[in-house]
PDB file of C-alpha atoms in Angstrom:
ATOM      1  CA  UNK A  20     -16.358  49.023  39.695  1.00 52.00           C
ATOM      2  CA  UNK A  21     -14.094  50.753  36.962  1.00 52.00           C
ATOM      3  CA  UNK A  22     -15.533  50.384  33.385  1.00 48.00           C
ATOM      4  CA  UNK A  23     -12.698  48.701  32.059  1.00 49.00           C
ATOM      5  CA  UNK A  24     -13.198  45.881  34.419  1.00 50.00           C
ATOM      6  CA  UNK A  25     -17.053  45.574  33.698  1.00 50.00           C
ATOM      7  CA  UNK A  26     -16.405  45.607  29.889  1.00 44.00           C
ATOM      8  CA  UNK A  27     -12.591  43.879  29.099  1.00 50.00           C
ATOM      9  CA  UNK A  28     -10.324  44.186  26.387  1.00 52.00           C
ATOM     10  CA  UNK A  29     -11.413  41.672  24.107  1.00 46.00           C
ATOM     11  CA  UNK A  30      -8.173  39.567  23.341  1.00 46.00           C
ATOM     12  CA  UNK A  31      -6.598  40.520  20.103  1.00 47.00           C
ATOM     13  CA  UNK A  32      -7.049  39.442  16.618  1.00 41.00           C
ATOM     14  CA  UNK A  33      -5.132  36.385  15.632  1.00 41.00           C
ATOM     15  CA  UNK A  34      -3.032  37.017  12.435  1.00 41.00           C
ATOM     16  CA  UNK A  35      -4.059  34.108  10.412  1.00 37.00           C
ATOM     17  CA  UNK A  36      -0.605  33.111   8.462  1.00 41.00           C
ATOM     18  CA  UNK A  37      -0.831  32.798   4.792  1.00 42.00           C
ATOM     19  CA  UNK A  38      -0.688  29.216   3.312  1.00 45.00           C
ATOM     20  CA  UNK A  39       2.307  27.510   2.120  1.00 51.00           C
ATOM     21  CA  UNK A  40       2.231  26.706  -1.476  1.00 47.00           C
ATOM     22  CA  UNK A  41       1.316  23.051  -2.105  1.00 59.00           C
ATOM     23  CA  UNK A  42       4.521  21.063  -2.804  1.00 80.00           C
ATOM     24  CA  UNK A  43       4.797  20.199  -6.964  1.00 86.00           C
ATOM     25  CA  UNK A  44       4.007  17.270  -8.310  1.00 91.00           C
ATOM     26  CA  UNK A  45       7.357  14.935  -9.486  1.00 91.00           C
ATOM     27  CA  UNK A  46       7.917  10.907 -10.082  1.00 91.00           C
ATOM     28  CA  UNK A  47       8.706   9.320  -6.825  1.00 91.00           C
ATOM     29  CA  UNK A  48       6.853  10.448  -4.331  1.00 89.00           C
ATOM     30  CA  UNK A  49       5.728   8.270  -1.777  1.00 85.00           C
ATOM     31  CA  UNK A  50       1.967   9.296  -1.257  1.00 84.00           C
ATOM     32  CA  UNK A  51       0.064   8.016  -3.972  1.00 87.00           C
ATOM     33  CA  UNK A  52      -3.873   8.458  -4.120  1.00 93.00           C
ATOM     34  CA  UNK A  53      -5.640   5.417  -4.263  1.00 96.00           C
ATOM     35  CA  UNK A  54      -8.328   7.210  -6.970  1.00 97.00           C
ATOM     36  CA  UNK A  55      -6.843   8.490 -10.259  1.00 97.00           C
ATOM     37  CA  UNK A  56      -8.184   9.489 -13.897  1.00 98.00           C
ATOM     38  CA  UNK A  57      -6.693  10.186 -16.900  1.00 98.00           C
ATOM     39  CA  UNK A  58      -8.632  11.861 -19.636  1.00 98.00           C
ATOM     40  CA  UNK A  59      -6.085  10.961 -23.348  1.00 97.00           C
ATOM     41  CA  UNK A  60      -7.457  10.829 -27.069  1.00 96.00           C
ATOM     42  CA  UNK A  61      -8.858   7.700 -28.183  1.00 94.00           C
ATOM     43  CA  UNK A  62      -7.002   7.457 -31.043  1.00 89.00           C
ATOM     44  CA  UNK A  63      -3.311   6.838 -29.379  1.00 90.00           C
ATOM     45  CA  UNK A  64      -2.546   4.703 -26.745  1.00 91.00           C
ATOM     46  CA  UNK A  65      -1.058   7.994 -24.709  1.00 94.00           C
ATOM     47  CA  UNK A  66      -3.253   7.302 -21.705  1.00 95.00           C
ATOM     48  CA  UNK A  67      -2.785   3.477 -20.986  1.00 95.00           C
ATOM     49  CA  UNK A  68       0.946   4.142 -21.104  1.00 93.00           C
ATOM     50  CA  UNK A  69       0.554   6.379 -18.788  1.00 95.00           C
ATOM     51  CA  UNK A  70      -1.500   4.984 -16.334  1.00 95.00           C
ATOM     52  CA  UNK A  71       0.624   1.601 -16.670  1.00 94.00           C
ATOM     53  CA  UNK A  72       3.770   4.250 -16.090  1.00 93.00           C
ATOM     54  CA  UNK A  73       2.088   5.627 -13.147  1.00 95.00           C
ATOM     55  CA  UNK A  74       1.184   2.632 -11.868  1.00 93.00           C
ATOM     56  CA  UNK A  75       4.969   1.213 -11.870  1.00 92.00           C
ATOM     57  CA  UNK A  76       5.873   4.653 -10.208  1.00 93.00           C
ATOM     58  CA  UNK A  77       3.518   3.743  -7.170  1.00 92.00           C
ATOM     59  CA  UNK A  78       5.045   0.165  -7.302  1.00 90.00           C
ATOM     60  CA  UNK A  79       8.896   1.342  -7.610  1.00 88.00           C
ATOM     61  CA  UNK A  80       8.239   3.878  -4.361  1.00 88.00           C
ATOM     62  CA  UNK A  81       6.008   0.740  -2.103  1.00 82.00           C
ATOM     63  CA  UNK A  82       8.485  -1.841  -3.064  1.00 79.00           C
ATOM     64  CA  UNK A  83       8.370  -5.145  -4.431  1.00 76.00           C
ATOM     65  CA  UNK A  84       4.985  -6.395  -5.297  1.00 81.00           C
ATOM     66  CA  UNK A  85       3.987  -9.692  -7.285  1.00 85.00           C
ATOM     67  CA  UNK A  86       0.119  -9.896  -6.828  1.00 93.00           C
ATOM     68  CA  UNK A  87      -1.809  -9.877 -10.230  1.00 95.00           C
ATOM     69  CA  UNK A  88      -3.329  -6.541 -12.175  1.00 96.00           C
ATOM     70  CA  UNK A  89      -6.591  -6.097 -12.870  1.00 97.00           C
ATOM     71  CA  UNK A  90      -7.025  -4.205 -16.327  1.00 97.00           C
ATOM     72  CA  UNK A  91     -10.661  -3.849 -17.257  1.00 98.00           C
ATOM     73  CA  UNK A  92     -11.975  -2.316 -20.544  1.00 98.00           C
ATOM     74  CA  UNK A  93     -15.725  -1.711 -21.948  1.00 97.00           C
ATOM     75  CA  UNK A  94     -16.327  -2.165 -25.656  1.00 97.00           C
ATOM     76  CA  UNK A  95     -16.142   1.296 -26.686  1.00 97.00           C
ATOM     77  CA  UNK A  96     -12.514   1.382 -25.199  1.00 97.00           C
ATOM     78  CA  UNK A  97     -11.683  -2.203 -26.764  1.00 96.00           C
ATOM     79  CA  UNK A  98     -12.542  -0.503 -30.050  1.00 96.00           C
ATOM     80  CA  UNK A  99     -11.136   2.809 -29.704  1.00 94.00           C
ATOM     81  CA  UNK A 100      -7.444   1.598 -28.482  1.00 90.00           C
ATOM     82  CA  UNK A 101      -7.557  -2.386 -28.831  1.00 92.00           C
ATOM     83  CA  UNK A 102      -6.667  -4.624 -26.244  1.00 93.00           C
ATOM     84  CA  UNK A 103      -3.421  -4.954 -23.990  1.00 91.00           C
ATOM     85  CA  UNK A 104      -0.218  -6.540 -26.060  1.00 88.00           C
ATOM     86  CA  UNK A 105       1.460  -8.939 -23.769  1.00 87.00           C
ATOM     87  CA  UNK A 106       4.193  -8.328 -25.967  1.00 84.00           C
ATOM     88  CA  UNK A 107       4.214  -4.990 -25.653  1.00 83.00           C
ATOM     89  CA  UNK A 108       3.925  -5.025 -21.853  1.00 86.00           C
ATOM     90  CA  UNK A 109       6.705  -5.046 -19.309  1.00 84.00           C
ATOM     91  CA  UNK A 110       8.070  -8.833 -18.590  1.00 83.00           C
ATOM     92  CA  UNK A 111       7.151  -8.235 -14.977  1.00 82.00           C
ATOM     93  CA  UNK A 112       3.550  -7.490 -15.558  1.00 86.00           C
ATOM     94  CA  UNK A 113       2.898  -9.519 -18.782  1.00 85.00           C
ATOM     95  CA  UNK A 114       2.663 -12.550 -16.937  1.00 90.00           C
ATOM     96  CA  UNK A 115       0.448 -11.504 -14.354  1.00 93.00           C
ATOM     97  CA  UNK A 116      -2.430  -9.794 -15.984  1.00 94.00           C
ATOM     98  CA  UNK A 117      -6.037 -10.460 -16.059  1.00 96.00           C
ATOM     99  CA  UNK A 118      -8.059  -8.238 -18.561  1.00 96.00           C
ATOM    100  CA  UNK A 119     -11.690  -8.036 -18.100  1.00 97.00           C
ATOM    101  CA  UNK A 120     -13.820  -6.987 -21.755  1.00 97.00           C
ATOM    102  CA  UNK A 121     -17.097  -5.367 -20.340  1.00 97.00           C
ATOM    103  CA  UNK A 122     -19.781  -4.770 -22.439  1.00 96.00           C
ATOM    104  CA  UNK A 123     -21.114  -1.763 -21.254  1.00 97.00           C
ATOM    105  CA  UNK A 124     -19.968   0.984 -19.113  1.00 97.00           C
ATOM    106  CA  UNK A 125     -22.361  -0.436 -16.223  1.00 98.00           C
ATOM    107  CA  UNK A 126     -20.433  -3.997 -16.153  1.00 98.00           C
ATOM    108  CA  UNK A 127     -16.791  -2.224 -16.566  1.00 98.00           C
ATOM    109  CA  UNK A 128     -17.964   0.129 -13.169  1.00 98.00           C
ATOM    110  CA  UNK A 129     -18.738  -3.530 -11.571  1.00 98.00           C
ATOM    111  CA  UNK A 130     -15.800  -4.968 -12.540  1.00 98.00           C
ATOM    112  CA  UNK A 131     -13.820  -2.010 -11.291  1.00 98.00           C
ATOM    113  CA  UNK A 132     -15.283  -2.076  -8.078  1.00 98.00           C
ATOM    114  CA  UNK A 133     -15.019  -5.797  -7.710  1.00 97.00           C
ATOM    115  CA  UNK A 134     -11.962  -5.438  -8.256  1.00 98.00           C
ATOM    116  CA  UNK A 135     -10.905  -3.382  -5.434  1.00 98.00           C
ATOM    117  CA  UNK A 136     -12.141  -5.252  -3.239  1.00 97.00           C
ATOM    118  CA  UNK A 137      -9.537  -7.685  -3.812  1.00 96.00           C
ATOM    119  CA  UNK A 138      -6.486  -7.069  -1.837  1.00 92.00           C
ATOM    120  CA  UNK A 139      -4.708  -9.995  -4.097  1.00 93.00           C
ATOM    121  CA  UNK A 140      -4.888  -7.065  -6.494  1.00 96.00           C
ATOM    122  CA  UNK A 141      -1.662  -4.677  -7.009  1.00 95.00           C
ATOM    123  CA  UNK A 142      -3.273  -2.403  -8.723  1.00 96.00           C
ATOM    124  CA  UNK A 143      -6.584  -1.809 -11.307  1.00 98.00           C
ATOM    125  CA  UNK A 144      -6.201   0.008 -14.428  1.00 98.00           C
ATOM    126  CA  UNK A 145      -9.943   0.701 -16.075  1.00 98.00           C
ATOM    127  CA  UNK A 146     -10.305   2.481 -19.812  1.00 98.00           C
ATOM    128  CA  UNK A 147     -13.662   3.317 -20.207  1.00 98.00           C
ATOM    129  CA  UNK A 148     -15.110   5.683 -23.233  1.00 97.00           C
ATOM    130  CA  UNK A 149     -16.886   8.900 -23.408  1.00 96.00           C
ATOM    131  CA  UNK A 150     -19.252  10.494 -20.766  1.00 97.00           C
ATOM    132  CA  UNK A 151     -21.365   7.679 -19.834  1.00 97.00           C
ATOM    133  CA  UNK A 152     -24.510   8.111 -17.831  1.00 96.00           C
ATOM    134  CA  UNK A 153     -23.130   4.980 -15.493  1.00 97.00           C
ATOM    135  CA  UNK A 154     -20.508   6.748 -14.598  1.00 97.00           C
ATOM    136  CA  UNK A 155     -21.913   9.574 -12.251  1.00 97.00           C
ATOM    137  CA  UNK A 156     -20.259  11.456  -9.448  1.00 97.00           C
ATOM    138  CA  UNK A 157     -22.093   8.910  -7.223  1.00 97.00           C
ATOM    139  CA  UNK A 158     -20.499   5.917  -9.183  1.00 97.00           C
ATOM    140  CA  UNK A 159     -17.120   7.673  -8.878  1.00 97.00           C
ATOM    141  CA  UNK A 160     -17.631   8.314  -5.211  1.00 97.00           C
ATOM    142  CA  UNK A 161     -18.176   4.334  -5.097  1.00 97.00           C
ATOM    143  CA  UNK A 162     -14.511   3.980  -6.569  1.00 98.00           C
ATOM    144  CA  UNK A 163     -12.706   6.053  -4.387  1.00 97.00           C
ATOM    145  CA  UNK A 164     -14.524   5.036  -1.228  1.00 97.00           C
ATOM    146  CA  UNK A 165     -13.926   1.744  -2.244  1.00 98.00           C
ATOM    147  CA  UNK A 166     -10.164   1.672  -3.475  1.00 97.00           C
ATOM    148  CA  UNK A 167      -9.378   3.659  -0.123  1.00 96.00           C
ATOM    149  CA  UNK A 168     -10.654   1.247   2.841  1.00 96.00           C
ATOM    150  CA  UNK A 169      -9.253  -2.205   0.793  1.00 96.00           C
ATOM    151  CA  UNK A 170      -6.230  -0.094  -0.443  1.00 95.00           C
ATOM    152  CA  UNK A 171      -6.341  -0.839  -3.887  1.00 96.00           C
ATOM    153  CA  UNK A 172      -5.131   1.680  -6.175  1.00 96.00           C
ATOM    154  CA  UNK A 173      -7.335   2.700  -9.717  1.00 98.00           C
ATOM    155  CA  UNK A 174      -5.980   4.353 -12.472  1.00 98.00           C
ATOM    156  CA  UNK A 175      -9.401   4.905 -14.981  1.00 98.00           C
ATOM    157  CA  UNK A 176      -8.710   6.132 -18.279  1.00 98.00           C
ATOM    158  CA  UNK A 177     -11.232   8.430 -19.351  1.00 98.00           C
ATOM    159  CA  UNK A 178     -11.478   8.027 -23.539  1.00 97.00           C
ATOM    160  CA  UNK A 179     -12.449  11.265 -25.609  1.00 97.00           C
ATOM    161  CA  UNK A 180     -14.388  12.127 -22.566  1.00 97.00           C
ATOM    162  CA  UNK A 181     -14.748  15.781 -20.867  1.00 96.00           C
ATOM    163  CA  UNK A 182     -13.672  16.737 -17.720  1.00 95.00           C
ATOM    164  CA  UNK A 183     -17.026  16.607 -15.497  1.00 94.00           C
ATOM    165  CA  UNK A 184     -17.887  15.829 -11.894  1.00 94.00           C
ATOM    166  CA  UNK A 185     -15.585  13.219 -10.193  1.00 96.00           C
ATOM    167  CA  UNK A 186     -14.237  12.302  -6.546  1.00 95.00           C
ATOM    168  CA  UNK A 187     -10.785  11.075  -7.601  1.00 96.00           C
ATOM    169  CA  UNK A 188      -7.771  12.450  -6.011  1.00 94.00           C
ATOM    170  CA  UNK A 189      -5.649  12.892  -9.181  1.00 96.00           C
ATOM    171  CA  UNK A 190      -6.946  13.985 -12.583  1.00 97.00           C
ATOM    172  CA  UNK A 191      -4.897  14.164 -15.795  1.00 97.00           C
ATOM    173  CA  UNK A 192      -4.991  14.983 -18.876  1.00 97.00           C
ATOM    174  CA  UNK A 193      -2.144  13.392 -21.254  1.00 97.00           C
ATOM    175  CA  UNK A 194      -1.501  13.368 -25.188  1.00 96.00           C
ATOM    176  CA  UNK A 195       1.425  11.712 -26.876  1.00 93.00           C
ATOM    177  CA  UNK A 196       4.516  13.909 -27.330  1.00 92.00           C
ATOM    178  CA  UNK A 197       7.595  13.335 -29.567  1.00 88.00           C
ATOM    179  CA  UNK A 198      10.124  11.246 -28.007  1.00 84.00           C
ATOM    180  CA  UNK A 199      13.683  12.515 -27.730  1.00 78.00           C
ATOM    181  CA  UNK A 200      16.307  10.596 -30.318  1.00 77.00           C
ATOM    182  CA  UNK A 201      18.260   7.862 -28.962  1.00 73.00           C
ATOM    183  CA  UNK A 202      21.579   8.473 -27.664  1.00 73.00           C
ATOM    184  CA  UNK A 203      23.373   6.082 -30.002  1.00 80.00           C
ATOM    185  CA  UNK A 204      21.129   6.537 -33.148  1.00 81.00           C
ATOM    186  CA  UNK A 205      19.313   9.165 -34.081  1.00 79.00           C
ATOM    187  CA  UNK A 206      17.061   8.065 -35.883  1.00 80.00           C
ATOM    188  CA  UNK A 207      15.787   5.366 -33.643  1.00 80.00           C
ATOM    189  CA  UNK A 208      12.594   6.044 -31.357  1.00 78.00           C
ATOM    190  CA  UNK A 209      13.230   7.000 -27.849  1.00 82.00           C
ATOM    191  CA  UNK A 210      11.482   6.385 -25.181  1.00 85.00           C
ATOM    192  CA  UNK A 211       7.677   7.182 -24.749  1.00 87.00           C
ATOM    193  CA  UNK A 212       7.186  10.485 -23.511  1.00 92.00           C
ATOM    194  CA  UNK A 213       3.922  11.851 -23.081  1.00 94.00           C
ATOM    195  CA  UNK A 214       2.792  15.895 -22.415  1.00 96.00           C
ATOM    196  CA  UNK A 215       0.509  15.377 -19.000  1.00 96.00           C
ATOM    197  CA  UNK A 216      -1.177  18.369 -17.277  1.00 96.00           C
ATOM    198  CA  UNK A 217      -1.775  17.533 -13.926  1.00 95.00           C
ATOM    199  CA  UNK A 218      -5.775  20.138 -13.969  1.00 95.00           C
ATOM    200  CA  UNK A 219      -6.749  18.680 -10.545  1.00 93.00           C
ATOM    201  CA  UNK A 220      -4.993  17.370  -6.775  1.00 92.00           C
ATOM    202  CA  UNK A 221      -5.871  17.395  -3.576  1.00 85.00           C
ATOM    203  CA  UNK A 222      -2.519  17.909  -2.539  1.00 85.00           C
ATOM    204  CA  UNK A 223      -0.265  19.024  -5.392  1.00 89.00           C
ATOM    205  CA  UNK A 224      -0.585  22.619  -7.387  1.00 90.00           C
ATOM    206  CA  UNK A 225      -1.597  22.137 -11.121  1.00 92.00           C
ATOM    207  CA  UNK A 226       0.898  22.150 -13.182  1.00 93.00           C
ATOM    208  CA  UNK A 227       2.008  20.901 -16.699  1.00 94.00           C
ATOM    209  CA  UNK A 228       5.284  18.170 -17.440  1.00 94.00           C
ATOM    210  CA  UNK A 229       7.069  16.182 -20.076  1.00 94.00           C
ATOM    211  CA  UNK A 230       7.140  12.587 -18.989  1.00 93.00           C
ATOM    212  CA  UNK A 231       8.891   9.689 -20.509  1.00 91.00           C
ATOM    213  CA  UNK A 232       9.222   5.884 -19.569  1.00 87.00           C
ATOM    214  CA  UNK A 233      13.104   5.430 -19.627  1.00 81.00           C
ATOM    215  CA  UNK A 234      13.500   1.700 -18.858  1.00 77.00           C
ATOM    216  CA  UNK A 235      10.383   1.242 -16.440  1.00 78.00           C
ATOM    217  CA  UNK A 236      11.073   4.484 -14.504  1.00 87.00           C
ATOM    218  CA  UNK A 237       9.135   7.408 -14.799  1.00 91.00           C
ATOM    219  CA  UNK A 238      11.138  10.143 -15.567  1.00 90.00           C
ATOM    220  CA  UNK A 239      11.181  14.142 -16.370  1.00 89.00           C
ATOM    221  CA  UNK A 240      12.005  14.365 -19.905  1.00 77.00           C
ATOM    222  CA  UNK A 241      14.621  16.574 -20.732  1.00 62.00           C
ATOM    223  CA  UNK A 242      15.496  18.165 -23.900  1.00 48.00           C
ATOM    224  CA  UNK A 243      18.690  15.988 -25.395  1.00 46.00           C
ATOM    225  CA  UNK A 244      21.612  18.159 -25.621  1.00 44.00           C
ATOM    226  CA  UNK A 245      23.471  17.273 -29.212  1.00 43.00           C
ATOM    227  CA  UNK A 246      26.833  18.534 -27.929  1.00 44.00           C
ATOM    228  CA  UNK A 247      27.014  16.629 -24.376  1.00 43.00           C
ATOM    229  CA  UNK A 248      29.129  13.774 -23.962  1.00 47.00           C
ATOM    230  CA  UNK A 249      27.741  10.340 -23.891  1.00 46.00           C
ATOM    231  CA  UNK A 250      27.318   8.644 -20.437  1.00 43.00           C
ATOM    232  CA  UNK A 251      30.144   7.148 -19.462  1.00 43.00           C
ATOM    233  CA  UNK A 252      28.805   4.456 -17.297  1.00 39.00           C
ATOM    234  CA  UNK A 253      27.536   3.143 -20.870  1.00 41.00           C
ATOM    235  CA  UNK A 254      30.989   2.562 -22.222  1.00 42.00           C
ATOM    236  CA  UNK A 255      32.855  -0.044 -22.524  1.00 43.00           C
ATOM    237  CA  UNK A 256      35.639  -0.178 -19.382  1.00 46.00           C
ATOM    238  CA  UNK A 257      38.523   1.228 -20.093  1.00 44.00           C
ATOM    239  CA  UNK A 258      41.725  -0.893 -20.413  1.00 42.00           C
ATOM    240  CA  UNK A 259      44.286  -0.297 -17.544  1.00 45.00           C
ATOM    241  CA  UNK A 260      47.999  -0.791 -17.884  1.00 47.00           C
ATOM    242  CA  UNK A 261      48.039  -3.168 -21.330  1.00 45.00           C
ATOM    243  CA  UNK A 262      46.479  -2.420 -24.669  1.00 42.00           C
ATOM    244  CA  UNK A 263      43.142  -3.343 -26.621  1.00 38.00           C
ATOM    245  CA  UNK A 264      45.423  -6.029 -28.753  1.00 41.00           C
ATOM    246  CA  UNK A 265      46.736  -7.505 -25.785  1.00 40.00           C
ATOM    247  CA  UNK A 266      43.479  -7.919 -23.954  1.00 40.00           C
ATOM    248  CA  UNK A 267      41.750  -9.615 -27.022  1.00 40.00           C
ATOM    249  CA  UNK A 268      44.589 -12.213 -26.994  1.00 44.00           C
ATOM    250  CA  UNK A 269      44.842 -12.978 -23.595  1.00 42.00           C
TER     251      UNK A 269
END
């Protein structure tokens, strides 16, 4: 018996190929984690907006849904940001809200998870304050575990809190950034835009964007350019084969 027969070639070394970059973060997209937080200062209402924003994004890409939002808020929050304007909410949601005032972090976390459990439930948006004890990796795990097998999305805003442990899927952090001037004055505000680093994804790269609300949607913000044209699906029709007089006077 030969020696190369007793002791064979051992098979050759698989070439591992290198990983493909994880695809970028952008409004739209279709797979929305059922687990996110936002960490924004207390002092502006930068991360409600965008959680509500957020929240409309996952609802624009899954279609039309009516069921009723949860938005639940402990007392630090309530006093940090105030409650939820109905006036200054969207006419679709405004109607269909149900805010829960916890007293403590501990009854906000059992109102949150309640709350997933209910599959009448779009959505539940949570603002809770600081780095409370209650809310532990273990009490996040509950969340996510939660909001994945009744398929309820969370948005939790995190309120002058720091970064620490934490199973959700999507973590921000977001500040309030100037808007850009409106297109027919000026000196009019523009839509909210907020500056939102996205520090931590299970399947999107880190990365950093300018985000405004333009009308509901979630958009990119883009620097306005003073020289461009304006829109011209936001004029007026323009008259075809008779004049302006002789269109008033018809």
């Amino acid at each position: 018996m030969s020696r190369s027969s007793m002791f064979p070639k051992p098979p050759p070394a698989r070439i591992l190929s290198r990983a493909q970059p994880e695809p970028r973060w952008r409004p739209g997209l279709a797979a929305q984690p059922f687990h996110s937080e936002v960490f924004a200062p207390g002092g502006e209402a930068s991360g409600a907006g965008l959680a509500l924003a957020l929240a409309r994004d996952a609802f624009a890409v899954a279609g039309e849904d009516t069921r009723q939002v949860l938005w639940v808020q402990d007392r630090a929050a309530i006093r940090k940001g105030g409650r939820p304007c109905l006036a200054g909410l969207p006419q679709d949601l405004a109607h269909r809200l149900i805010h829960v005032a916890a007293a403590t972090p501990e009854d906000a976390l059992f109102a949150l998870e309640e709350g997933l459990k209910c599959r009448d439930l779009a959505c539940v948006i949570g603002e809770i304050a600081g780095n409370p004890r209650a809310l532990s990796f273990t009490a996040s795990r509950r969340l996510s575990l939660t909001a994945e097998k009744h398929g309820v999305r969370l948005w939790l805003v995190r309120l002058d809190a720091a970064p620490d442990l934490s199973s959700a899927r999507m973590r921000w952090r977001v500040a309030a950034a100037p808007s850009a001037p409106g297109r027919w004055d000026p000196a009019a505000p523009g839509p909210a835009t907020w500056h939102a680093e996205l520090f931590r994804a299970r399947t999107h790269a880190p990365g950093q964007w300018s985000l405004s609300d333009d009308a509901g949607t979630l958009r990119l913000a883009r620097e306005p350019d003073p020289l461009a044209a304006p829109d011209p699906r936001h004029l007026a029709r323009p008259t075809v084969g008779r004049s302006l007089a002789a269109r008033i006077h018809a």
